[in-house]
PDB file of C-alpha atoms and ligand atoms in Angstrom:
ATOM      1  CA  MET A   1     136.795  78.417 131.921  1.00 42.00           C
ATOM      2  CA  ILE A   2     135.308  76.936 128.418  1.00 49.00           C
ATOM      3  CA  ALA A   3     138.518  75.048 127.787  1.00 48.00           C
ATOM      4  CA  ALA A   4     139.088  76.018 124.455  1.00 49.00           C
ATOM      5  CA  LYS A   5     137.825  79.760 125.020  1.00 64.00           C
ATOM      6  CA  LYS A   6     136.466  79.512 121.646  1.00 69.00           C
ATOM      7  CA  LEU A   7     132.599  79.662 122.972  1.00 83.00           C
ATOM      8  CA  GLU A   8     132.846  82.186 125.373  1.00 85.00           C
ATOM      9  CA  LYS A   9     132.397  84.386 123.046  1.00 87.00           C
ATOM     10  CA  LEU A  10     129.284  82.994 122.522  1.00 91.00           C
ATOM     11  CA  VAL A  11     127.917  83.044 126.053  1.00 91.00           C
ATOM     12  CA  ASN A  12     128.409  86.917 125.750  1.00 89.00           C
ATOM     13  CA  LEU A  13     126.660  86.814 122.831  1.00 91.00           C
ATOM     14  CA  TYR A  14     123.711  84.790 124.119  1.00 93.00           C
ATOM     15  CA  HIS A  15     123.406  87.494 127.101  1.00 91.00           C
ATOM     16  CA  GLU A  16     123.396  90.284 124.520  1.00 92.00           C
ATOM     17  CA  ASP A  17     120.738  88.245 122.802  1.00 91.00           C
ATOM     18  CA  ALA A  18     122.683  88.145 119.762  1.00 91.00           C
ATOM     19  CA  LEU A  19     123.212  84.513 119.030  1.00 91.00           C
ATOM     20  CA  SER A  20     122.349  83.037 115.737  1.00 91.00           C
ATOM     21  CA  HIS A  21     120.255  80.139 115.593  1.00 92.00           C
ATOM     22  CA  VAL A  22     122.322  77.357 114.288  1.00 95.00           C
ATOM     23  CA  TYR A  23     126.232  77.349 114.182  1.00 96.00           C
ATOM     24  CA  LEU A  24     128.203  74.899 112.376  1.00 96.00           C
ATOM     25  CA  LEU A  25     130.989  73.878 114.631  1.00 96.00           C
ATOM     26  CA  GLU A  26     134.280  71.980 112.484  1.00 94.00           C
ATOM     27  CA  THR A  27     136.412  70.495 114.965  1.00 93.00           C
ATOM     28  CA  ASN A  28     139.289  68.153 115.035  1.00 92.00           C
ATOM     29  CA  ASP A  29     137.895  66.734 118.342  1.00 90.00           C
ATOM     30  CA  MET A  30     134.459  65.315 118.497  1.00 92.00           C
ATOM     31  CA  ASP A  31     134.982  64.532 122.499  1.00 90.00           C
ATOM     32  CA  LEU A  32     136.242  67.886 123.202  1.00 89.00           C
ATOM     33  CA  ALA A  33     134.041  70.099 121.048  1.00 92.00           C
ATOM     34  CA  MET A  34     131.073  68.312 122.715  1.00 93.00           C
ATOM     35  CA  GLN A  35     132.341  68.925 126.056  1.00 90.00           C
ATOM     36  CA  ASP A  36     132.463  72.728 125.113  1.00 91.00           C
ATOM     37  CA  ILE A  37     129.271  72.687 123.922  1.00 94.00           C
ATOM     38  CA  LEU A  38     127.813  71.162 127.475  1.00 93.00           C
ATOM     39  CA  THR A  39     129.975  73.700 129.051  1.00 92.00           C
ATOM     40  CA  PHE A  40     128.249  76.566 126.920  1.00 93.00           C
ATOM     41  CA  VAL A  41     124.644  74.758 127.824  1.00 94.00           C
ATOM     42  CA  LYS A  42     125.906  74.819 131.609  1.00 93.00           C
ATOM     43  CA  ALA A  43     126.942  78.571 131.647  1.00 92.00           C
ATOM     44  CA  ILE A  44     124.169  80.524 130.048  1.00 93.00           C
ATOM     45  CA  ASN A  45     121.353  78.090 132.060  1.00 93.00           C
ATOM     46  CA  CYS A  46     123.404  77.548 135.559  1.00 91.00           C
ATOM     47  CA  GLN A  47     121.138  78.836 138.165  1.00 87.00           C
ATOM     48  CA  GLN A  48     124.180  80.128 140.274  1.00 85.00           C
ATOM     49  CA  GLU A  49     127.472  81.925 138.854  1.00 81.00           C
ATOM     50  CA  TYR A  50     128.573  79.557 136.620  1.00 80.00           C
ATOM     51  CA  ASN A  51     131.918  77.951 137.955  1.00 77.00           C
ATOM     52  CA  ASP A  52     134.105  75.040 136.204  1.00 72.00           C
ATOM     53  CA  ASN A  53     132.386  71.783 136.811  1.00 72.00           C
ATOM     54  CA  CYS A  54     129.117  72.975 138.881  1.00 81.00           C
ATOM     55  CA  ASP A  55     127.788  70.225 140.456  1.00 77.00           C
ATOM     56  CA  LYS A  56     125.660  72.705 142.950  1.00 81.00           C
ATOM     57  CA  CYS A  57     122.748  73.221 140.739  1.00 90.00           C
ATOM     58  CA  ASN A  58     119.876  71.312 139.848  1.00 91.00           C
ATOM     59  CA  LEU A  59     120.051  72.587 136.038  1.00 93.00           C
ATOM     60  CA  CYS A  60     123.763  71.685 135.618  1.00 93.00           C
ATOM     61  CA  ASN A  61     123.568  68.057 137.104  1.00 91.00           C
ATOM     62  CA  LEU A  62     120.827  67.424 134.570  1.00 92.00           C
ATOM     63  CA  VAL A  63     123.031  68.531 131.805  1.00 92.00           C
ATOM     64  CA  ASN A  64     125.621  66.324 133.402  1.00 88.00           C
ATOM     65  CA  GLN A  65     123.894  63.238 133.439  1.00 88.00           C
ATOM     66  CA  ALA A  66     122.249  63.825 129.898  1.00 88.00           C
ATOM     67  CA  THR A  67     118.901  64.196 131.339  1.00 91.00           C
ATOM     68  CA  LEU A  68     118.150  67.778 130.500  1.00 93.00           C
ATOM     69  CA  PRO A  69     114.666  67.469 128.399  1.00 92.00           C
ATOM     70  CA  SER A  70     115.755  71.014 126.824  1.00 95.00           C
ATOM     71  CA  LEU A  71     118.741  69.649 125.246  1.00 96.00           C
ATOM     72  CA  ILE A  72     118.816  66.888 122.444  1.00 96.00           C
ATOM     73  CA  ILE A  73     121.984  65.482 121.092  1.00 96.00           C
ATOM     74  CA  ILE A  74     121.888  63.558 118.104  1.00 96.00           C
ATOM     75  CA  GLU A  75     124.160  61.028 117.005  1.00 95.00           C
ATOM     76  CA  PRO A  76     124.533  59.051 113.149  1.00 94.00           C
ATOM     77  CA  ASP A  77     122.298  55.727 113.319  1.00 89.00           C
ATOM     78  CA  GLY A  78     124.676  53.516 111.616  1.00 88.00           C
ATOM     79  CA  ASN A  79     126.172  55.176 109.028  1.00 89.00           C
ATOM     80  CA  MET A  80     123.983  58.332 108.915  1.00 93.00           C
ATOM     81  CA  ILE A  81     121.782  60.313 110.592  1.00 96.00           C
ATOM     82  CA  LYS A  82     117.969  59.102 109.289  1.00 95.00           C
ATOM     83  CA  LYS A  83     115.151  61.342 108.652  1.00 96.00           C
ATOM     84  CA  GLU A  84     113.293  60.042 111.610  1.00 96.00           C
ATOM     85  CA  GLN A  85     115.843  61.247 114.207  1.00 96.00           C
ATOM     86  CA  VAL A  86     115.292  64.772 112.722  1.00 96.00           C
ATOM     87  CA  LEU A  87     111.525  64.555 112.381  1.00 96.00           C
ATOM     88  CA  ASP A  88     111.642  63.347 116.038  1.00 96.00           C
ATOM     89  CA  LEU A  89     113.903  66.126 117.000  1.00 95.00           C
ATOM     90  CA  LYS A  90     111.376  68.951 114.913  1.00 94.00           C
ATOM     91  CA  LYS A  91     108.480  67.499 117.195  1.00 94.00           C
ATOM     92  CA  ARG A  92     110.355  67.274 120.439  1.00 93.00           C
ATOM     93  CA  PHE A  93     111.105  71.509 120.215  1.00 93.00           C
ATOM     94  CA  SER A  94     107.867  72.274 118.513  1.00 91.00           C
ATOM     95  CA  PHE A  95     107.311  72.563 122.888  1.00 90.00           C
ATOM     96  CA  LYS A  96     108.123  75.198 124.526  1.00 90.00           C
ATOM     97  CA  PRO A  97     111.755  74.416 126.543  1.00 92.00           C
ATOM     98  CA  ILE A  98     111.398  73.021 129.771  1.00 84.00           C
ATOM     99  CA  TYR A  99     113.671  74.035 132.649  1.00 89.00           C
ATOM    100  CA  THR A 100     115.719  76.299 130.063  1.00 94.00           C
ATOM    101  CA  PRO A 101     114.867  79.093 128.305  1.00 94.00           C
ATOM    102  CA  ASN A 102     116.070  77.437 125.152  1.00 95.00           C
ATOM    103  CA  ASN A 103     115.701  74.173 123.706  1.00 96.00           C
ATOM    104  CA  ILE A 104     119.282  72.976 122.312  1.00 97.00           C
ATOM    105  CA  TYR A 105     120.158  70.804 119.862  1.00 97.00           C
ATOM    106  CA  VAL A 106     123.405  69.287 118.462  1.00 97.00           C
ATOM    107  CA  ILE A 107     124.064  67.054 115.876  1.00 97.00           C
ATOM    108  CA  LYS A 108     127.528  65.112 115.735  1.00 96.00           C
ATOM    109  CA  MET A 109     128.790  64.405 112.265  1.00 95.00           C
ATOM    110  CA  ALA A 110     126.767  66.792 110.411  1.00 96.00           C
ATOM    111  CA  ASP A 111     128.488  65.333 107.460  1.00 95.00           C
ATOM    112  CA  LYS A 112     126.380  61.989 108.114  1.00 95.00           C
ATOM    113  CA  LEU A 113     123.014  64.458 107.334  1.00 94.00           C
ATOM    114  CA  ASN A 114     122.269  63.134 103.080  1.00 84.00           C
ATOM    115  CA  GLY A 115     119.134  62.859 101.058  1.00 87.00           C
ATOM    116  CA  ALA A 116     115.865  62.884 103.270  1.00 92.00           C
ATOM    117  CA  SER A 117     117.319  63.865 106.616  1.00 95.00           C
ATOM    118  CA  ALA A 118     119.158  66.645 105.196  1.00 95.00           C
ATOM    119  CA  ASN A 119     116.268  67.865 103.259  1.00 94.00           C
ATOM    120  CA  THR A 120     114.596  67.396 106.287  1.00 95.00           C
ATOM    121  CA  MET A 121     117.136  69.674 108.194  1.00 96.00           C
ATOM    122  CA  LEU A 122     117.082  72.192 105.962  1.00 94.00           C
ATOM    123  CA  LYS A 123     113.401  73.088 106.446  1.00 93.00           C
ATOM    124  CA  PHE A 124     113.855  72.989 109.806  1.00 93.00           C
ATOM    125  CA  ILE A 125     116.985  75.317 109.920  1.00 93.00           C
ATOM    126  CA  GLU A 126     114.906  77.510 107.785  1.00 90.00           C
ATOM    127  CA  GLU A 127     112.000  77.613 110.177  1.00 86.00           C
ATOM    128  CA  PRO A 128     113.207  76.859 113.389  1.00 78.00           C
ATOM    129  CA  GLY A 129     110.368  77.766 115.808  1.00 80.00           C
ATOM    130  CA  GLU A 130     110.791  79.778 118.539  1.00 83.00           C
ATOM    131  CA  ALA A 131     113.582  79.827 121.090  1.00 91.00           C
ATOM    132  CA  ILE A 132     115.788  77.037 119.626  1.00 95.00           C
ATOM    133  CA  ILE A 133     119.799  77.217 119.436  1.00 96.00           C
ATOM    134  CA  GLY A 134     121.588  74.575 117.240  1.00 97.00           C
ATOM    135  CA  PHE A 135     125.095  73.113 117.064  1.00 97.00           C
ATOM    136  CA  LEU A 136     125.829  71.125 114.001  1.00 97.00           C
ATOM    137  CA  LEU A 137     129.647  69.248 114.503  1.00 97.00           C
ATOM    138  CA  THR A 138     131.794  68.075 111.793  1.00 96.00           C
ATOM    139  CA  THR A 139     135.354  66.834 111.705  1.00 94.00           C
ATOM    140  CA  ASN A 140     135.023  66.835 107.704  1.00 92.00           C
ATOM    141  CA  LEU A 141     133.890  70.601 106.874  1.00 93.00           C
ATOM    142  CA  ASN A 142     133.749  69.420 102.929  1.00 91.00           C
ATOM    143  CA  ASN A 143     131.359  66.675 103.520  1.00 92.00           C
ATOM    144  CA  VAL A 144     128.842  68.829 104.880  1.00 94.00           C
ATOM    145  CA  ILE A 145     125.876  69.473 102.063  1.00 93.00           C
ATOM    146  CA  PRO A 146     126.435  73.297 100.799  1.00 92.00           C
ATOM    147  CA  THR A 147     122.881  73.948 101.153  1.00 93.00           C
ATOM    148  CA  ILE A 148     122.917  73.486 104.901  1.00 94.00           C
ATOM    149  CA  LYS A 149     126.703  74.701 105.493  1.00 93.00           C
ATOM    150  CA  SER A 150     125.812  78.223 103.637  1.00 92.00           C
ATOM    151  CA  ARG A 151     122.922  78.754 106.268  1.00 93.00           C
ATOM    152  CA  CYS A 152     124.792  77.965 109.438  1.00 94.00           C
ATOM    153  CA  GLU A 153     127.236  80.283 110.992  1.00 94.00           C
ATOM    154  CA  LEU A 154     130.807  78.954 111.108  1.00 93.00           C
ATOM    155  CA  ILE A 155     133.025  78.608 113.970  1.00 92.00           C
ATOM    156  CA  SER A 156     136.386  76.565 113.797  1.00 90.00           C
ATOM    157  CA  LEU A 157     136.742  74.284 117.387  1.00 89.00           C
ATOM    158  CA  ILE A 158     140.523  73.251 116.487  1.00 87.00           C
ATOM    159  CA  TYR A 159     142.287  72.003 119.317  1.00 85.00           C
ATOM    160  CA  ASP A 160     146.101  71.853 119.639  1.00 77.00           C
ATOM    161  CA  GLU A 161     148.005  68.658 118.759  1.00 67.00           C
ATOM    162  CA  SER A 162     150.773  69.201 120.765  1.00 58.00           C
ATOM    163  CA  THR A 163     153.348  66.594 118.945  1.00 47.00           C
ATOM    164  CA  GLU A 164     152.628  68.616 115.458  1.00 49.00           C
ATOM    165  CA  THR A 165     155.419  70.985 115.047  1.00 50.00           C
ATOM    166  CA  ASN A 166     154.005  73.983 112.935  1.00 50.00           C
ATOM    167  CA  GLU A 167     157.480  74.619 111.017  1.00 44.00           C
ATOM    168  CA  ASP A 168     156.776  71.439 109.179  1.00 51.00           C
ATOM    169  CA  ASN A 169     153.625  72.885 107.657  1.00 80.00           C
ATOM    170  CA  VAL A 170     154.771  73.911 104.155  1.00 86.00           C
ATOM    171  CA  TYR A 171     151.133  74.550 103.208  1.00 91.00           C
ATOM    172  CA  GLU A 172     150.354  76.997 105.984  1.00 91.00           C
ATOM    173  CA  LYS A 173     153.389  79.124 105.530  1.00 90.00           C
ATOM    174  CA  LYS A 174     152.708  79.661 101.549  1.00 93.00           C
ATOM    175  CA  ALA A 175     148.939  80.341 102.649  1.00 95.00           C
ATOM    176  CA  ASN A 176     150.328  83.237 104.511  1.00 94.00           C
ATOM    177  CA  GLU A 177     152.561  84.284 102.268  1.00 93.00           C
ATOM    178  CA  TYR A 178     149.806  84.565  99.802  1.00 96.00           C
ATOM    179  CA  LEU A 179     147.326  86.128 102.105  1.00 96.00           C
ATOM    180  CA  GLU A 180     149.399  88.928 103.221  1.00 94.00           C
ATOM    181  CA  LYS A 181     149.907  89.616  99.869  1.00 93.00           C
ATOM    182  CA  ILE A 182     146.340  89.835  98.466  1.00 94.00           C
ATOM    183  CA  GLU A 183     145.217  91.363 101.632  1.00 93.00           C
ATOM    184  CA  LEU A 184     147.309  94.657 101.613  1.00 90.00           C
ATOM    185  CA  GLU A 185     148.342  94.979  98.129  1.00 87.00           C
ATOM    186  CA  LYS A 186     146.101  97.411  96.295  1.00 83.00           C
ATOM    187  CA  VAL A 187     146.665  96.401  92.758  1.00 84.00           C
ATOM    188  CA  ASP A 188     147.805  93.648  90.664  1.00 86.00           C
ATOM    189  CA  LYS A 189     146.766  91.059  92.874  1.00 92.00           C
ATOM    190  CA  ILE A 190     146.019  88.345  90.441  1.00 93.00           C
ATOM    191  CA  MET A 191     150.047  87.992  89.862  1.00 94.00           C
ATOM    192  CA  TYR A 192     150.338  86.016  93.177  1.00 95.00           C
ATOM    193  CA  ASN A 193     148.258  83.158  91.973  1.00 96.00           C
ATOM    194  CA  ARG A 194     151.138  81.914  89.693  1.00 95.00           C
ATOM    195  CA  ASP A 195     154.269  84.278  91.771  1.00 93.00           C
ATOM    196  CA  VAL A 196     153.354  82.711  95.349  1.00 94.00           C
ATOM    197  CA  ILE A 197     151.277  79.507  94.394  1.00 95.00           C
ATOM    198  CA  LEU A 198     151.061  77.944  91.193  1.00 94.00           C
ATOM    199  CA  ASN A 199     155.039  78.452  90.476  1.00 91.00           C
ATOM    200  CA  ASP A 200     155.695  76.336  93.105  1.00 87.00           C
ATOM    201  CA  TYR A 201     152.704  74.144  93.622  1.00 90.00           C
ATOM    202  CA  PRO A 202     150.926  73.906  90.197  1.00 89.00           C
ATOM    203  CA  GLU A 203     149.084  70.625  91.253  1.00 88.00           C
ATOM    204  CA  ARG A 204     145.441  70.515  92.223  1.00 90.00           C
ATOM    205  CA  GLY A 205     145.590  68.597  95.627  1.00 89.00           C
ATOM    206  CA  ASP A 206     148.422  71.313  96.706  1.00 90.00           C
ATOM    207  CA  VAL A 207     146.175  74.463  96.091  1.00 94.00           C
ATOM    208  CA  GLU A 208     143.462  72.484  97.827  1.00 93.00           C
ATOM    209  CA  ALA A 209     145.458  71.984 100.669  1.00 92.00           C
ATOM    210  CA  ILE A 210     146.814  75.932 101.145  1.00 95.00           C
ATOM    211  CA  PHE A 211     143.214  77.156 100.731  1.00 95.00           C
ATOM    212  CA  LYS A 212     142.255  74.973 103.342  1.00 94.00           C
ATOM    213  CA  GLU A 213     144.833  76.454 105.151  1.00 94.00           C
ATOM    214  CA  ILE A 214     143.862  79.806 104.288  1.00 96.00           C
ATOM    215  CA  PHE A 215     140.338  78.671 105.408  1.00 95.00           C
ATOM    216  CA  ASN A 216     142.133  78.138 108.645  1.00 94.00           C
ATOM    217  CA  ILE A 217     143.800  81.434 109.099  1.00 95.00           C
ATOM    218  CA  TYR A 218     140.644  83.387 108.430  1.00 96.00           C
ATOM    219  CA  MET A 219     139.119  81.430 111.008  1.00 94.00           C
ATOM    220  CA  LYS A 220     141.316  81.892 113.450  1.00 93.00           C
ATOM    221  CA  ALA A 221     141.411  85.381 112.988  1.00 94.00           C
ATOM    222  CA  TYR A 222     137.755  85.811 113.220  1.00 93.00           C
ATOM    223  CA  ASN A 223     137.744  84.061 116.291  1.00 89.00           C
ATOM    224  CA  GLY A 224     139.999  86.722 118.036  1.00 89.00           C
ATOM    225  CA  GLU A 225     143.525  85.894 117.058  1.00 90.00           C
ATOM    226  CA  GLU A 226     145.627  88.540 116.055  1.00 90.00           C
ATOM    227  CA  ILE A 227     147.067  88.018 112.432  1.00 92.00           C
ATOM    228  CA  SER A 228     148.552  91.409 111.859  1.00 91.00           C
ATOM    229  CA  TYR A 229     147.729  91.499 108.121  1.00 93.00           C
ATOM    230  CA  LEU A 230     144.086  91.239 108.367  1.00 94.00           C
ATOM    231  CA  LYS A 231     143.943  92.906 111.847  1.00 90.00           C
ATOM    232  CA  ASN A 232     141.171  95.899 109.613  1.00 89.00           C
ATOM    233  CA  LEU A 233     138.806  93.553 108.492  1.00 92.00           C
ATOM    234  CA  SER A 234     135.304  93.088 110.508  1.00 92.00           C
ATOM    235  CA  TYR A 235     133.218  90.445 110.844  1.00 90.00           C
ATOM    236  CA  GLU A 236     131.457  91.082 107.737  1.00 92.00           C
ATOM    237  CA  ASP A 237     134.441  91.146 105.966  1.00 93.00           C
ATOM    238  CA  PHE A 238     135.594  87.801 107.640  1.00 94.00           C
ATOM    239  CA  ARG A 239     132.382  86.172 106.887  1.00 93.00           C
ATOM    240  CA  PHE A 240     132.632  87.060 103.270  1.00 94.00           C
ATOM    241  CA  ARG A 241     135.918  85.472 102.677  1.00 95.00           C
ATOM    242  CA  LEU A 242     135.005  82.210 104.533  1.00 95.00           C
ATOM    243  CA  LYS A 243     132.200  82.242 101.993  1.00 94.00           C
ATOM    244  CA  LEU A 244     134.705  83.025  99.266  1.00 95.00           C
ATOM    245  CA  VAL A 245     136.970  79.916 100.467  1.00 96.00           C
ATOM    246  CA  ILE A 246     134.087  77.556 101.012  1.00 94.00           C
ATOM    247  CA  ASN A 247     132.927  77.998  97.510  1.00 93.00           C
ATOM    248  CA  PHE A 248     136.528  77.679  96.102  1.00 94.00           C
ATOM    249  CA  LEU A 249     137.256  74.264  97.881  1.00 93.00           C
ATOM    250  CA  ASP A 250     133.434  72.922  96.787  1.00 91.00           C
ATOM    251  CA  ASN A 251     134.704  73.858  93.395  1.00 92.00           C
ATOM    252  CA  ILE A 252     138.201  73.059  93.155  1.00 90.00           C
ATOM    253  CA  ASN A 253     136.987  69.316  92.346  1.00 82.00           C
ATOM    254  CA  TYR A 254     135.002  69.606  89.810  1.00 82.00           C
ATOM    255  CA  ASN A 255     136.151  72.938  88.138  1.00 69.00           C
ATOM    256  CA  ALA A 256     138.832  72.178  85.166  1.00 73.00           C
ATOM    257  CA  ASN A 257     140.802  75.184  85.765  1.00 90.00           C
ATOM    258  CA  VAL A 258     142.757  75.637  89.013  1.00 94.00           C
ATOM    259  CA  GLU A 259     144.122  78.844  87.814  1.00 94.00           C
ATOM    260  CA  LEU A 260     140.541  80.456  86.567  1.00 94.00           C
ATOM    261  CA  LEU A 261     139.301  79.366  89.909  1.00 95.00           C
ATOM    262  CA  MET A 262     142.291  80.866  91.957  1.00 96.00           C
ATOM    263  CA  ASP A 263     141.642  84.210  89.565  1.00 95.00           C
ATOM    264  CA  LYS A 264     138.010  84.525  90.542  1.00 94.00           C
ATOM    265  CA  PHE A 265     138.688  84.276  94.023  1.00 95.00           C
ATOM    266  CA  VAL A 266     141.052  87.200  94.056  1.00 95.00           C
ATOM    267  CA  ILE A 267     138.436  89.542  91.584  1.00 93.00           C
ATOM    268  CA  GLU A 268     135.718  88.468  94.064  1.00 93.00           C
ATOM    269  CA  LEU A 269     137.841  89.347  97.174  1.00 91.00           C
ATOM    270  CA  SER A 270     139.310  92.439  95.750  1.00 87.00           C
ATOM    271  CA  GLU A 271     135.839  93.401  94.399  1.00 83.00           C
ATOM    272  CA  ARG A 272     134.367  93.385  98.250  1.00 70.00           C
ATOM    273  CA  TYR A 273     137.831  95.564  99.341  1.00 58.00           C
ATOM    274  CA  GLU A 274     136.951  98.496  96.702  1.00 56.00           C
ATOM    275  CA  SER A 275     133.097  98.740  97.822  1.00 50.00           C
ATOM    276  CA  ILE A 276     133.810  98.890 101.917  1.00 45.00           C
TER     277      ILE A 276
HETATM  278 ZN1   ZN B   1     125.199  74.965 137.631  1.00 83.28          ZN
END
């Protein structure tokens, strides 16, 4: 029903009253991601049992025509999202939702929140008010301001590009080989930083590419894909790991010593492992 199946989980969480109030969605296809979000909005609000392309109910029609008052979609005005756009959202959502139980907002290209608009957005995320669900979308997770990133629940909405062949991706292979070792081995894990990665790929850019793949692998597993060496991890474990990788990627361009950064990653990950 939902194209990528990735937001189906959110529909279930919604019915369990367990949704987070704001999600950050990383995607490689803004249009498909937007479609999935609209499908989510219809699925939780449809006046009938929701089916694909419901055109029978008034509510789904309002969503399709982009006229549902309790759904606000924000796009950059020019090259950035302006403070006024966020203030306007805040003001409109200070009122109770109309037609639906929740007010829902979507910010396309959340990496274009900066300076004043980012600060206003942060305050809104921290004190969202009642019955508000937010989606921030980005095709460039690294450019989303870290303070915003850290307050959102992350979801990966990566759509298959069927022309791409997997065997070409050496970074992904390395990432898998590396992760399997540091996840399953009990001791001396730090040596894999050299043995598996740095001996073959000493360059900063390569290490960064491998860690981006590591992020994708954790994300896939977090979203339900079966990856044997990660199968014993809980959602909490995944969230913890995703945060470590995000920190790593934030730091790799500033920190002079890549190996130290990798050592820190392995140590923090191991400490978590031992404390469970
Ligand atoms: Zn409907």
